[in-house]
mmCIF file of C-alpha atoms and ligand atoms in Angstrom:
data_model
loop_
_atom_site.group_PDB
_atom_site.id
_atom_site.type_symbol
_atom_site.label_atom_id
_atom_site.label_comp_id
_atom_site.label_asym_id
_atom_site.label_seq_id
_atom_site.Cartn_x
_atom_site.Cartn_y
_atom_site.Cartn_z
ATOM 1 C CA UNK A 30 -2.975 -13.178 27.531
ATOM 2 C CA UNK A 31 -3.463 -16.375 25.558
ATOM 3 C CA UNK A 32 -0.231 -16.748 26.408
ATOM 4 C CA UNK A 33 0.143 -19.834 29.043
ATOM 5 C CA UNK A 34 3.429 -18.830 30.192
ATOM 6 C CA UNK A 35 2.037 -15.435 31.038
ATOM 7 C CA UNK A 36 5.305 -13.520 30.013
ATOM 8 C CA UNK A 37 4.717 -9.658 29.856
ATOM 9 C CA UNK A 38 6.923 -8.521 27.380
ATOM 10 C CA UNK A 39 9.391 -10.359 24.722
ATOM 11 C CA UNK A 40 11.932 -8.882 23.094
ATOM 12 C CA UNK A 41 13.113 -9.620 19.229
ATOM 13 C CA UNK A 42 16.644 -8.090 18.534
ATOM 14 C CA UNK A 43 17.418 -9.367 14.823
ATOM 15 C CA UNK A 44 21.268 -10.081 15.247
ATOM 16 C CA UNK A 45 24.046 -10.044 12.510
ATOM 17 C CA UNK A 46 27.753 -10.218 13.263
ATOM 18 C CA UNK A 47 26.646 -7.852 16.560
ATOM 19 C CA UNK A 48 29.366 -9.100 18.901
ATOM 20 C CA UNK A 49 30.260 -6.213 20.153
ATOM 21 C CA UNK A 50 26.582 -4.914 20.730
ATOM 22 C CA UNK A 51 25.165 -7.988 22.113
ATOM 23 C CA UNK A 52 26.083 -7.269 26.225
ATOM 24 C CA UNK A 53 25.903 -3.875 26.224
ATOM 25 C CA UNK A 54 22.120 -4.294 24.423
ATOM 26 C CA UNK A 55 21.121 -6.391 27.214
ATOM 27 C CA UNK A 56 22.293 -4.489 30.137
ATOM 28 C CA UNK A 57 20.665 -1.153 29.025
ATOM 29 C CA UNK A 58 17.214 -3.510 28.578
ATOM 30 C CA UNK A 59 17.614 -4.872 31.793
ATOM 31 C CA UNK A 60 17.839 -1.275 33.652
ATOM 32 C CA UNK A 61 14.379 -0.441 31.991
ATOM 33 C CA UNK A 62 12.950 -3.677 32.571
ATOM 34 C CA UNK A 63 13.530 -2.992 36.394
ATOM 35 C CA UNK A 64 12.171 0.518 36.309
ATOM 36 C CA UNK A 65 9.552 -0.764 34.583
ATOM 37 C CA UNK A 66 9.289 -3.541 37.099
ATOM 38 C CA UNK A 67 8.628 -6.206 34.454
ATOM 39 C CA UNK A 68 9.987 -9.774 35.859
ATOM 40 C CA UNK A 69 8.480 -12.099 33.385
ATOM 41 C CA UNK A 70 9.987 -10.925 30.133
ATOM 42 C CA UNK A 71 12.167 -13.234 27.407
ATOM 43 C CA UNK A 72 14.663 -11.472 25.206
ATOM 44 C CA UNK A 73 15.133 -13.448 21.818
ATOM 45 C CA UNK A 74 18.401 -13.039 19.669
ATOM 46 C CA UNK A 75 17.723 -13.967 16.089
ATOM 47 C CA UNK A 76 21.312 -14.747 15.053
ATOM 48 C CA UNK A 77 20.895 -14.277 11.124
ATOM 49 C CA UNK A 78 23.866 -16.458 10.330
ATOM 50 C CA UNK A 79 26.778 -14.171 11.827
ATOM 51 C CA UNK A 80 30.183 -15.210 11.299
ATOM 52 C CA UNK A 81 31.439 -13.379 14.291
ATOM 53 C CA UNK A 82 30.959 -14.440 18.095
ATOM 54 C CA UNK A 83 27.918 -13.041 18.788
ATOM 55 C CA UNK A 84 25.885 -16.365 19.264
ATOM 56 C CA UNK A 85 28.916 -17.057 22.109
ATOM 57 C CA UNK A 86 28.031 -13.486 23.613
ATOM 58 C CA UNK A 87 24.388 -14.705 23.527
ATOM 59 C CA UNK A 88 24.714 -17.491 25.000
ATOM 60 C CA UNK A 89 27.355 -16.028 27.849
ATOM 61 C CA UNK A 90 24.155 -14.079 28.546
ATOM 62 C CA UNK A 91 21.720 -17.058 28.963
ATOM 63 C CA UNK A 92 24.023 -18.668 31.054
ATOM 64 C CA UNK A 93 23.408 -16.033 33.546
ATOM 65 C CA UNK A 94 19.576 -15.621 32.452
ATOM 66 C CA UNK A 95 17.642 -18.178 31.623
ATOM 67 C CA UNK A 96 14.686 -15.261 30.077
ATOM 68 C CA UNK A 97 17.231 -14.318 27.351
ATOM 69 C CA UNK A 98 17.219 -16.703 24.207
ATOM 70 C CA UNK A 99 17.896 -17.482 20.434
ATOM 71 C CA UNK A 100 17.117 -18.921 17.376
ATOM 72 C CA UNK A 101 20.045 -19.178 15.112
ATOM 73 C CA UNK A 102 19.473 -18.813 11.294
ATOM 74 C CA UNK A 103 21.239 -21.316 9.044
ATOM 75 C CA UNK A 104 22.698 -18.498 7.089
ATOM 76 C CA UNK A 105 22.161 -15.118 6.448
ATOM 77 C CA UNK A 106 18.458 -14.787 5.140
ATOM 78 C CA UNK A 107 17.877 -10.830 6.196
ATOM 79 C CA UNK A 108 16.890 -8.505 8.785
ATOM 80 C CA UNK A 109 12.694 -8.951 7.666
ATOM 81 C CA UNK A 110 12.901 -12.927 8.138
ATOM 82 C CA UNK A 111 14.753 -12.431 11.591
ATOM 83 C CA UNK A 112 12.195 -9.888 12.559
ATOM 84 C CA UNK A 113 9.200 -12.443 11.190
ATOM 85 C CA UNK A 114 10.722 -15.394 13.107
ATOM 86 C CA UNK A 115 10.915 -13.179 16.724
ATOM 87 C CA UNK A 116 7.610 -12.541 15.921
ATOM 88 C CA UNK A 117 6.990 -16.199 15.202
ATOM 89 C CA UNK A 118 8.599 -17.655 18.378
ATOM 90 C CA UNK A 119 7.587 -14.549 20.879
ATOM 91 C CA UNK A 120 5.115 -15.329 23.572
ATOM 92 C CA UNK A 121 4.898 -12.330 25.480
ATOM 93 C CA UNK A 122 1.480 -10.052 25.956
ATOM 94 C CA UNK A 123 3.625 -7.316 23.967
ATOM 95 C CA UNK A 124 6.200 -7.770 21.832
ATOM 96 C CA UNK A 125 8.863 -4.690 20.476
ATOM 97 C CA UNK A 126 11.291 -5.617 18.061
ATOM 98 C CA UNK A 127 14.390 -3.395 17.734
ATOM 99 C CA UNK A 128 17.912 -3.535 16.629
ATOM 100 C CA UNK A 129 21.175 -4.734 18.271
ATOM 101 C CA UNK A 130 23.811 -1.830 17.136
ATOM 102 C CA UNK A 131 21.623 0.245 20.078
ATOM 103 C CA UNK A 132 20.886 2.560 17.689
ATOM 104 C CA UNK A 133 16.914 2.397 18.687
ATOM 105 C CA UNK A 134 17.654 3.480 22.329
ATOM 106 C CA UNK A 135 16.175 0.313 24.880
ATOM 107 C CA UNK A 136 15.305 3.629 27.194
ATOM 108 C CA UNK A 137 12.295 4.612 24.491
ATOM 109 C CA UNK A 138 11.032 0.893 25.304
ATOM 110 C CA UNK A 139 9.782 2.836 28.701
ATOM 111 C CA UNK A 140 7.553 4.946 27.046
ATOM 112 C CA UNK A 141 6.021 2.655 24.728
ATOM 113 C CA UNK A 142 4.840 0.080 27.307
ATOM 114 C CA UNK A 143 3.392 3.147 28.490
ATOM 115 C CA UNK A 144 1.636 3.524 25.907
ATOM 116 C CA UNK A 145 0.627 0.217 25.882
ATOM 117 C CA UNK A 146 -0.267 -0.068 29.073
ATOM 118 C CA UNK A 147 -2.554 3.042 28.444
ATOM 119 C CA UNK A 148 -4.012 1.249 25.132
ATOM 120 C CA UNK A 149 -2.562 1.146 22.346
ATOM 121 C CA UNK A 150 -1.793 -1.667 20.126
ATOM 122 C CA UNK A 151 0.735 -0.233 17.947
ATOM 123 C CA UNK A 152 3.615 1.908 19.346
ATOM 124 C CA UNK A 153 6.042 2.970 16.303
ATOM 125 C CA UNK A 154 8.964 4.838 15.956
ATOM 126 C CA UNK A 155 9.466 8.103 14.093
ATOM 127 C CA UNK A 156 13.086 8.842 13.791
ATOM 128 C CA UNK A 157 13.996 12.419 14.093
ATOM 129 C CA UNK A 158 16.632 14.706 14.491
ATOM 130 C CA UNK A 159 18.900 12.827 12.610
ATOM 131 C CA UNK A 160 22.936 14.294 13.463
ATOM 132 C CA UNK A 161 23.824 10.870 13.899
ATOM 133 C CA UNK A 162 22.704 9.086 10.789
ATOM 134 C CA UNK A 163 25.209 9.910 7.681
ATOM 135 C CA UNK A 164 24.525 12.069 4.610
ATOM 136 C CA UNK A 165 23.993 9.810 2.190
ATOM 137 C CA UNK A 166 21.457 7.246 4.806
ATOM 138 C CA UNK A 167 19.652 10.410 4.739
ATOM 139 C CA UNK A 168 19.137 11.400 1.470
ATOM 140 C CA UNK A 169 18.749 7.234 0.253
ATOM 141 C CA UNK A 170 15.825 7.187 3.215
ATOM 142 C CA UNK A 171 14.181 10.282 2.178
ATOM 143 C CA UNK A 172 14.754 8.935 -2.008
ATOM 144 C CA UNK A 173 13.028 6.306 -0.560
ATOM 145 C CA UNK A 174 10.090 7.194 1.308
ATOM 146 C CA UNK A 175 9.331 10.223 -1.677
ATOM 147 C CA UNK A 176 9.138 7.152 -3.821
ATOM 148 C CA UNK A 177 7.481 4.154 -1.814
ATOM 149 C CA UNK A 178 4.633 6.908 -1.388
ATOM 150 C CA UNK A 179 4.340 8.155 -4.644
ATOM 151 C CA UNK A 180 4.058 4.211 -5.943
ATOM 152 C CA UNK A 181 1.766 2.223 -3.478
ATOM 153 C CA UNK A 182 -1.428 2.363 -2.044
ATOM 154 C CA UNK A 183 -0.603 2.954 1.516
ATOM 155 C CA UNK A 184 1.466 5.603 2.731
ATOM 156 C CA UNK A 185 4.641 4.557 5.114
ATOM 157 C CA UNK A 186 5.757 7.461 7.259
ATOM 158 C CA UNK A 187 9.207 8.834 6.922
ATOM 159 C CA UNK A 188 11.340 8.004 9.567
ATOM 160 C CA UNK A 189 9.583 4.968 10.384
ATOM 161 C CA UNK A 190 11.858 1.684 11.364
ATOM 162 C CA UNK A 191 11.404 -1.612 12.287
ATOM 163 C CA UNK A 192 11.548 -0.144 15.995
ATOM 164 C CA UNK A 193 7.884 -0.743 17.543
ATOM 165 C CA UNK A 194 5.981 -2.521 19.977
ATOM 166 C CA UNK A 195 3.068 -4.598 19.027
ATOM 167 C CA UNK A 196 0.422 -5.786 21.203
ATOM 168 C CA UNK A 197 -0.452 -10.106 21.108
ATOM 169 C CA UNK A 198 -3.494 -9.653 18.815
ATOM 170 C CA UNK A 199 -1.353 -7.784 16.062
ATOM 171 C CA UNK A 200 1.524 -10.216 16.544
ATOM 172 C CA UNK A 201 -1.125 -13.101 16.225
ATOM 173 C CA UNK A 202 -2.757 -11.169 13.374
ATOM 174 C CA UNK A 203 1.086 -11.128 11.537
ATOM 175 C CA UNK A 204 1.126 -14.570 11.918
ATOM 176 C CA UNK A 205 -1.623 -15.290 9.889
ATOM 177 C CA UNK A 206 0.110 -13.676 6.744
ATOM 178 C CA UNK A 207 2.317 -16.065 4.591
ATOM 179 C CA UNK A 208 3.410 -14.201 2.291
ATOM 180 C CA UNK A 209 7.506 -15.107 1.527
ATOM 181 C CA UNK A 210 8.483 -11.494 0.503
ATOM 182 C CA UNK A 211 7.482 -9.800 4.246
ATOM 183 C CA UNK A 212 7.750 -6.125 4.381
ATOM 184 C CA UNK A 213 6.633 -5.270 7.631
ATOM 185 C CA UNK A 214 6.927 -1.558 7.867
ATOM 186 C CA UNK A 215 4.611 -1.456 4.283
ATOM 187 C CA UNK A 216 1.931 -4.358 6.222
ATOM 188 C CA UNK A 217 1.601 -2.565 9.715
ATOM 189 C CA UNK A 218 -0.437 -0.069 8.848
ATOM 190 C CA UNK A 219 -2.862 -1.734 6.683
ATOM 191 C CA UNK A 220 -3.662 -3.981 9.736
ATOM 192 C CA UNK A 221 -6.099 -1.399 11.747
ATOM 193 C CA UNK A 222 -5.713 -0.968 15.224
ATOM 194 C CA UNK A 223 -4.918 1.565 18.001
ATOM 195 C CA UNK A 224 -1.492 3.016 16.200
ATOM 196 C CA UNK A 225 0.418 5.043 18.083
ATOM 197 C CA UNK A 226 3.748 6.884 17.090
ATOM 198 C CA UNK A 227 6.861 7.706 18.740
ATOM 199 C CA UNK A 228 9.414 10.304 18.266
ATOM 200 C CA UNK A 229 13.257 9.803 19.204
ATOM 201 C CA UNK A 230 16.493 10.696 18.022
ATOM 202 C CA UNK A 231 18.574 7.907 17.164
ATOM 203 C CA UNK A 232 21.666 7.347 18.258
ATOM 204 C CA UNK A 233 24.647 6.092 16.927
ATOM 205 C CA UNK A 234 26.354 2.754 16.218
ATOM 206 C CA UNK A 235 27.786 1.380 18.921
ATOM 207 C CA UNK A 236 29.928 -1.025 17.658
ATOM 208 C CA UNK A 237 30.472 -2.461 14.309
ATOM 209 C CA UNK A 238 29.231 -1.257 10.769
ATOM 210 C CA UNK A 239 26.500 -1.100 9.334
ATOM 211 C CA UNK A 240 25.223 -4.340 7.561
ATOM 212 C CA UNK A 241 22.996 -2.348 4.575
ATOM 213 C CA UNK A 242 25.360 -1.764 1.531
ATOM 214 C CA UNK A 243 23.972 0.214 -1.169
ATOM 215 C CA UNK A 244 22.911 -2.929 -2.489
ATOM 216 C CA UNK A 245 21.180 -4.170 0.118
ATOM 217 C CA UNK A 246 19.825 -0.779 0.451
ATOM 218 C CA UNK A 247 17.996 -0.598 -3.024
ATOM 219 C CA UNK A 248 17.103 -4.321 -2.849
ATOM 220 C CA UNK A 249 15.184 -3.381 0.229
ATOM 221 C CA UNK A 250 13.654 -0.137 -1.428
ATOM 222 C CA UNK A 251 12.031 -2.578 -4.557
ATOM 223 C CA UNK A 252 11.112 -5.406 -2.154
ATOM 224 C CA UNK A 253 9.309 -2.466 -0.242
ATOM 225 C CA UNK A 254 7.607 -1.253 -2.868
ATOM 226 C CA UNK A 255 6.351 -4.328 -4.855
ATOM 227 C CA UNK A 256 5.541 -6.092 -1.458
ATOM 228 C CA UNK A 257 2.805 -3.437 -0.572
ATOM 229 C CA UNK A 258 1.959 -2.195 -3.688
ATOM 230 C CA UNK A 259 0.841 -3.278 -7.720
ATOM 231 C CA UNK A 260 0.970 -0.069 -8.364
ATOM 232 C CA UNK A 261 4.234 -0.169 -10.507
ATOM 233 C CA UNK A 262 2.317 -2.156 -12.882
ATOM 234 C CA UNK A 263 0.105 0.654 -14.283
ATOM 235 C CA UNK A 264 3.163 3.128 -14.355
ATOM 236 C CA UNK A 265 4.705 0.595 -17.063
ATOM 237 C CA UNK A 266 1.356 0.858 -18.904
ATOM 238 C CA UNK A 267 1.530 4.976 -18.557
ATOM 239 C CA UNK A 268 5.395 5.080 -19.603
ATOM 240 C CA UNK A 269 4.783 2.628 -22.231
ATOM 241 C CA UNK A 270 1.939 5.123 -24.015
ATOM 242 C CA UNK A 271 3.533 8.205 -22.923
ATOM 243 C CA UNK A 272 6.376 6.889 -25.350
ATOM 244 C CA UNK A 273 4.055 5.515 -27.840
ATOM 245 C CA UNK A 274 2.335 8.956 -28.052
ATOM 246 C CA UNK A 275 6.179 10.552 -28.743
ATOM 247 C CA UNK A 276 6.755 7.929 -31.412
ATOM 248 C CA UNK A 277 3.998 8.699 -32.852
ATOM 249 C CA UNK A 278 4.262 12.333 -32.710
ATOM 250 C CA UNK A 279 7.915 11.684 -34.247
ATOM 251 C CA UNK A 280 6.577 9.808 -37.076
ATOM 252 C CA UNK A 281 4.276 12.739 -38.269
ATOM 253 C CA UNK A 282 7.564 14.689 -38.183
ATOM 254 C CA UNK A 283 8.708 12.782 -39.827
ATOM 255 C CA UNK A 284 6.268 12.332 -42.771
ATOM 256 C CA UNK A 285 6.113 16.241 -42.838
ATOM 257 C CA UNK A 286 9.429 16.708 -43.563
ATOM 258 C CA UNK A 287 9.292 13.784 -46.377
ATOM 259 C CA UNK A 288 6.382 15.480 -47.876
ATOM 260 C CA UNK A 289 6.783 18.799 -47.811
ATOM 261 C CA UNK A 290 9.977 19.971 -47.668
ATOM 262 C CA UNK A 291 12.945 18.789 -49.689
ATOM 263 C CA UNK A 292 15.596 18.336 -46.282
ATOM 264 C CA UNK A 293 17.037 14.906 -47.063
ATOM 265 C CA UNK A 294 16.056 12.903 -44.013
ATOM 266 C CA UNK A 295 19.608 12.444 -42.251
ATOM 267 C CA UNK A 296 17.744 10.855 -39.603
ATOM 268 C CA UNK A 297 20.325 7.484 -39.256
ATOM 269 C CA UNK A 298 21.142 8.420 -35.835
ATOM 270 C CA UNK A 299 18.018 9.928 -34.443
ATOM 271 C CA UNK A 300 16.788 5.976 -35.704
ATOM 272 C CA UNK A 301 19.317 4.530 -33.840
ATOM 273 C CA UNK A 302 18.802 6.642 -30.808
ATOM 274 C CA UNK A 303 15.131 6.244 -30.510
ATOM 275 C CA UNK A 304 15.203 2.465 -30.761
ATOM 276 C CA UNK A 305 17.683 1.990 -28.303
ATOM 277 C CA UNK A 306 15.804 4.918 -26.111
ATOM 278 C CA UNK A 307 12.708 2.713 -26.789
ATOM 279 C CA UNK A 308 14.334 -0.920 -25.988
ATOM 280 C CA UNK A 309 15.224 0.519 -22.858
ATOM 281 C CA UNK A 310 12.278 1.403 -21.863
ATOM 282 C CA UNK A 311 11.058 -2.066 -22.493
ATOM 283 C CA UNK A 312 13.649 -3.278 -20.846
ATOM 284 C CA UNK A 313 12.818 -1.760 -17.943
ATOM 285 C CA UNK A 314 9.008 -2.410 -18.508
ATOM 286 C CA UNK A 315 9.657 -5.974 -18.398
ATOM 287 C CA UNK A 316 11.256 -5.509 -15.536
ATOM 288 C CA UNK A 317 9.047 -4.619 -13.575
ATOM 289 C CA UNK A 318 6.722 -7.271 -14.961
ATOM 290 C CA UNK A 319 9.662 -9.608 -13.767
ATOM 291 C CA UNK A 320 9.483 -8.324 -10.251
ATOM 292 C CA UNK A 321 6.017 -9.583 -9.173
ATOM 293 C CA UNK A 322 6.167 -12.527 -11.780
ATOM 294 C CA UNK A 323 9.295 -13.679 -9.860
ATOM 295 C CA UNK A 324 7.665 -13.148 -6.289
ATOM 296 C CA UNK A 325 4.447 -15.310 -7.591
ATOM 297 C CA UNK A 326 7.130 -17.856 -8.606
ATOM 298 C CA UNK A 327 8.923 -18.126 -5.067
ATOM 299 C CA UNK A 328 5.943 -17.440 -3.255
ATOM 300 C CA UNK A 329 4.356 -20.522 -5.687
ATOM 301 C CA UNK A 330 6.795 -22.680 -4.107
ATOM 302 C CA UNK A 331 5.847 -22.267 -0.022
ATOM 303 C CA UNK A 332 9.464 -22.731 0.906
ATOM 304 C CA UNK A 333 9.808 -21.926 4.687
ATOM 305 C CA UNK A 334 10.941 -18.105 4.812
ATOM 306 C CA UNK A 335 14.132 -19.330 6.971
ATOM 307 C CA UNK A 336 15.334 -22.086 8.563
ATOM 308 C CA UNK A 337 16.634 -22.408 12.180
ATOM 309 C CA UNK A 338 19.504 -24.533 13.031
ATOM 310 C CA UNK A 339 19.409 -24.236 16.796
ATOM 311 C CA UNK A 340 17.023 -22.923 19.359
ATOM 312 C CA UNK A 341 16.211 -22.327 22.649
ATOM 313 C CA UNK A 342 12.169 -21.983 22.136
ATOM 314 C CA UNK A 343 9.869 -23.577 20.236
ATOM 315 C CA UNK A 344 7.859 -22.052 17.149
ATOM 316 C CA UNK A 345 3.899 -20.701 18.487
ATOM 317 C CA UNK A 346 3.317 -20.205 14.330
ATOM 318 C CA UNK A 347 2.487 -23.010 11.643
ATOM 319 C CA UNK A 348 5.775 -21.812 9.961
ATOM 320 C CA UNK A 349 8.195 -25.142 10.038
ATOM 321 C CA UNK A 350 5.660 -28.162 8.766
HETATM 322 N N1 UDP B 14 20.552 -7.440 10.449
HETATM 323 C C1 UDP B 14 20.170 -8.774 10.283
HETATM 324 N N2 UDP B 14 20.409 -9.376 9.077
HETATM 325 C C2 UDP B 14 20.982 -8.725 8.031
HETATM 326 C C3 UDP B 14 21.318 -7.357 8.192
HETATM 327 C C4 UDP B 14 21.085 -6.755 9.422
HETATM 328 O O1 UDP B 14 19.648 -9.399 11.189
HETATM 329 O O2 UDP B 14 21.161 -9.337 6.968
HETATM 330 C C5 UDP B 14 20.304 -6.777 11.749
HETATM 331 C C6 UDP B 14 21.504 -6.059 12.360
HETATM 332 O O3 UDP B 14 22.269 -6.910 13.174
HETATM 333 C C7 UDP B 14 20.841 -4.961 13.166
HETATM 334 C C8 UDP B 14 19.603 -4.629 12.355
HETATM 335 O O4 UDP B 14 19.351 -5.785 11.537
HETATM 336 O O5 UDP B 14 20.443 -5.409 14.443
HETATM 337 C C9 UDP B 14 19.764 -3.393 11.510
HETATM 338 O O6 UDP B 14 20.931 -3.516 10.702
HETATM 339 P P1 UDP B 14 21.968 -2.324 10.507
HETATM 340 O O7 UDP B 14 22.233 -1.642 11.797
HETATM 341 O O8 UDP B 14 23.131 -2.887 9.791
HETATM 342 O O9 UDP B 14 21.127 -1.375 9.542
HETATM 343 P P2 UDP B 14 21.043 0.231 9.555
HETATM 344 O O10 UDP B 14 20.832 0.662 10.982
HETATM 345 O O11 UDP B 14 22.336 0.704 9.018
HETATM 346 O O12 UDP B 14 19.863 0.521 8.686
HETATM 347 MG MG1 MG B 15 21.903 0.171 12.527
#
């Protein structure tokens, strides 16, 4: 709309070591593109510093269509900074964001348009039946969700991925946030508008592995949760008097038996226990503290959130200086 190249619909497919994915991705867009008889669309591959051939798939690709095109990471900097720079770079009236194994199906991108089309401003995702996602995804999404809820101030729905469509005015309204620790599925729904969900099953890999280790996996959980929420803060202050109060409690114990009864106090290891017991607990405590003090300190510095080494679009966003 305040778009001047009056492109309908973009695409942002955050891309890592996807070479297999990449072709097969864009032909199943294309067939829904024509149903949905959408000409003037772009299709942007944010190559997050793969080490395979997919930037030579993508650019086989734009060599036979000039809407599909990239912006290719210096390095790996993760799936939320690909996502921000599509976002970033994306012109069209609506933009959806989804991933390149094709394990969002590109048919669902019919119905949200739809939607769109119909009003909303928001169309997300809700995964469902779930036979295709493994055992241990499912329980480490639902450990996650049980705790992201329980520990910020704004609920994220289960199921939820970084599978939606968002109208111009949310996409401009995204740009306008600078924080350097984006989590995008914890900001959405703080922003207001007309939100619309989604259900679909999700299907499986097509090609290649999954990029998420369990690493990655509970990196992403505590970036989640201290991005959207302080609220970790005041649980250190209730854990830390919760075992004050026990210490405390302990220590009467322990005067009772010293005064009243004659039981030698044997107590060496019980010492030794609680202190370590206790320095763990501050350990984690300061932690936690660490956490936010460290995002303050990168977010302090304003360094760009990525850095693109080649491109085929120019940035709409005050992100590169
Ligand atoms: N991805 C990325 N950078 C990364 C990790 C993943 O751009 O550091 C992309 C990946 O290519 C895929 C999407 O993010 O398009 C989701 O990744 P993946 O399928 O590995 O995650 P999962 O579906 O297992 O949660
Ligand atoms: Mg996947």
């Amino acid at each position: 709309m305040s778009s001047p190249s009056q492109i309908e619909l973009s695409l942002v497919i955050p891309t890592f070591n996807e070479e297999g994915n990449v072709q097969r991705l864009y032909s199943e867009i294309l067939v829904v593109l024509k149903q949905l008889q959408i000409s003037t669309y772009e299709v942007i591959f944010i190559d997050d510093g793969s080490s395979d051939h997919s930037l030579q798939r993508i650019e086989q690709l734009r060599a036979q269509d000039t809407n599909v095109h990239f912006l290719q990471f210096s390095r790996n900097f993760g799936h939320q900074h690909a996502l921000k720079a599509g976002l970033d770079h994306a012109r069209g009236a609506a933009v959806i964001s989804l991933d390149a194994d094709l394990q969002h199906p590109p048919a669902l991108i019919a119905d949200m348009v739809q939607l769109w089309r119909q009003g909303a401003e928001v169309v997300y995702t809700r995964r469902k039946d779930k036979q295709n996602v493994g055992l241990f995804k499912k329980l480490s999404a639902k450990a996650f969700y049980w705790l992201a809820n329980r520990l910020s101030e704004v609920p994220i729905e289960e199921g939820t991925a970084d599978f939606r469509l968002l109208d111009r005015k949310v996409v401009d309204a995204i740009k306008t946030f600078k924080e350097s620790h984006l989590f995008l599925r914890g900001l959405i729904p703080t922003l207001g508008f007309k939100q619309v969900a989604l259900d679909y099953e999700p299907a499986a890999r097509f090609s290649g592995q999954s990029k998420y280790s369990l690493g990655k996996m509970f990196h992403f959980a505590i970036n989640g949760i201290t991005s959207s929420s302080a609220k970790p803060l005041y649980f250190s202050i209730y854990l830390g008097l919760f075992f004050a109060f026990l210490a405390f409690v302990y220590g009467c114990y322990a005067i009772y038996i010293a005064v009243f009864t004659n039981a030698a106090i044997t107590g060496w290891t019980s010492l030794i226990a609680s202190v370590l017991f206790i320095g763990g607990i501050q350990m984690i405590l300061i932690g936690i503290v660490g956490i936010y003090l460290g995002k303050l300190f990168v977010q302090s510095k304003q360094r760009p959130t990525y850095i693109i080494k080649s491109e085929t679009l120019t940035s709409t966003a005050s992100h590169e200086a």
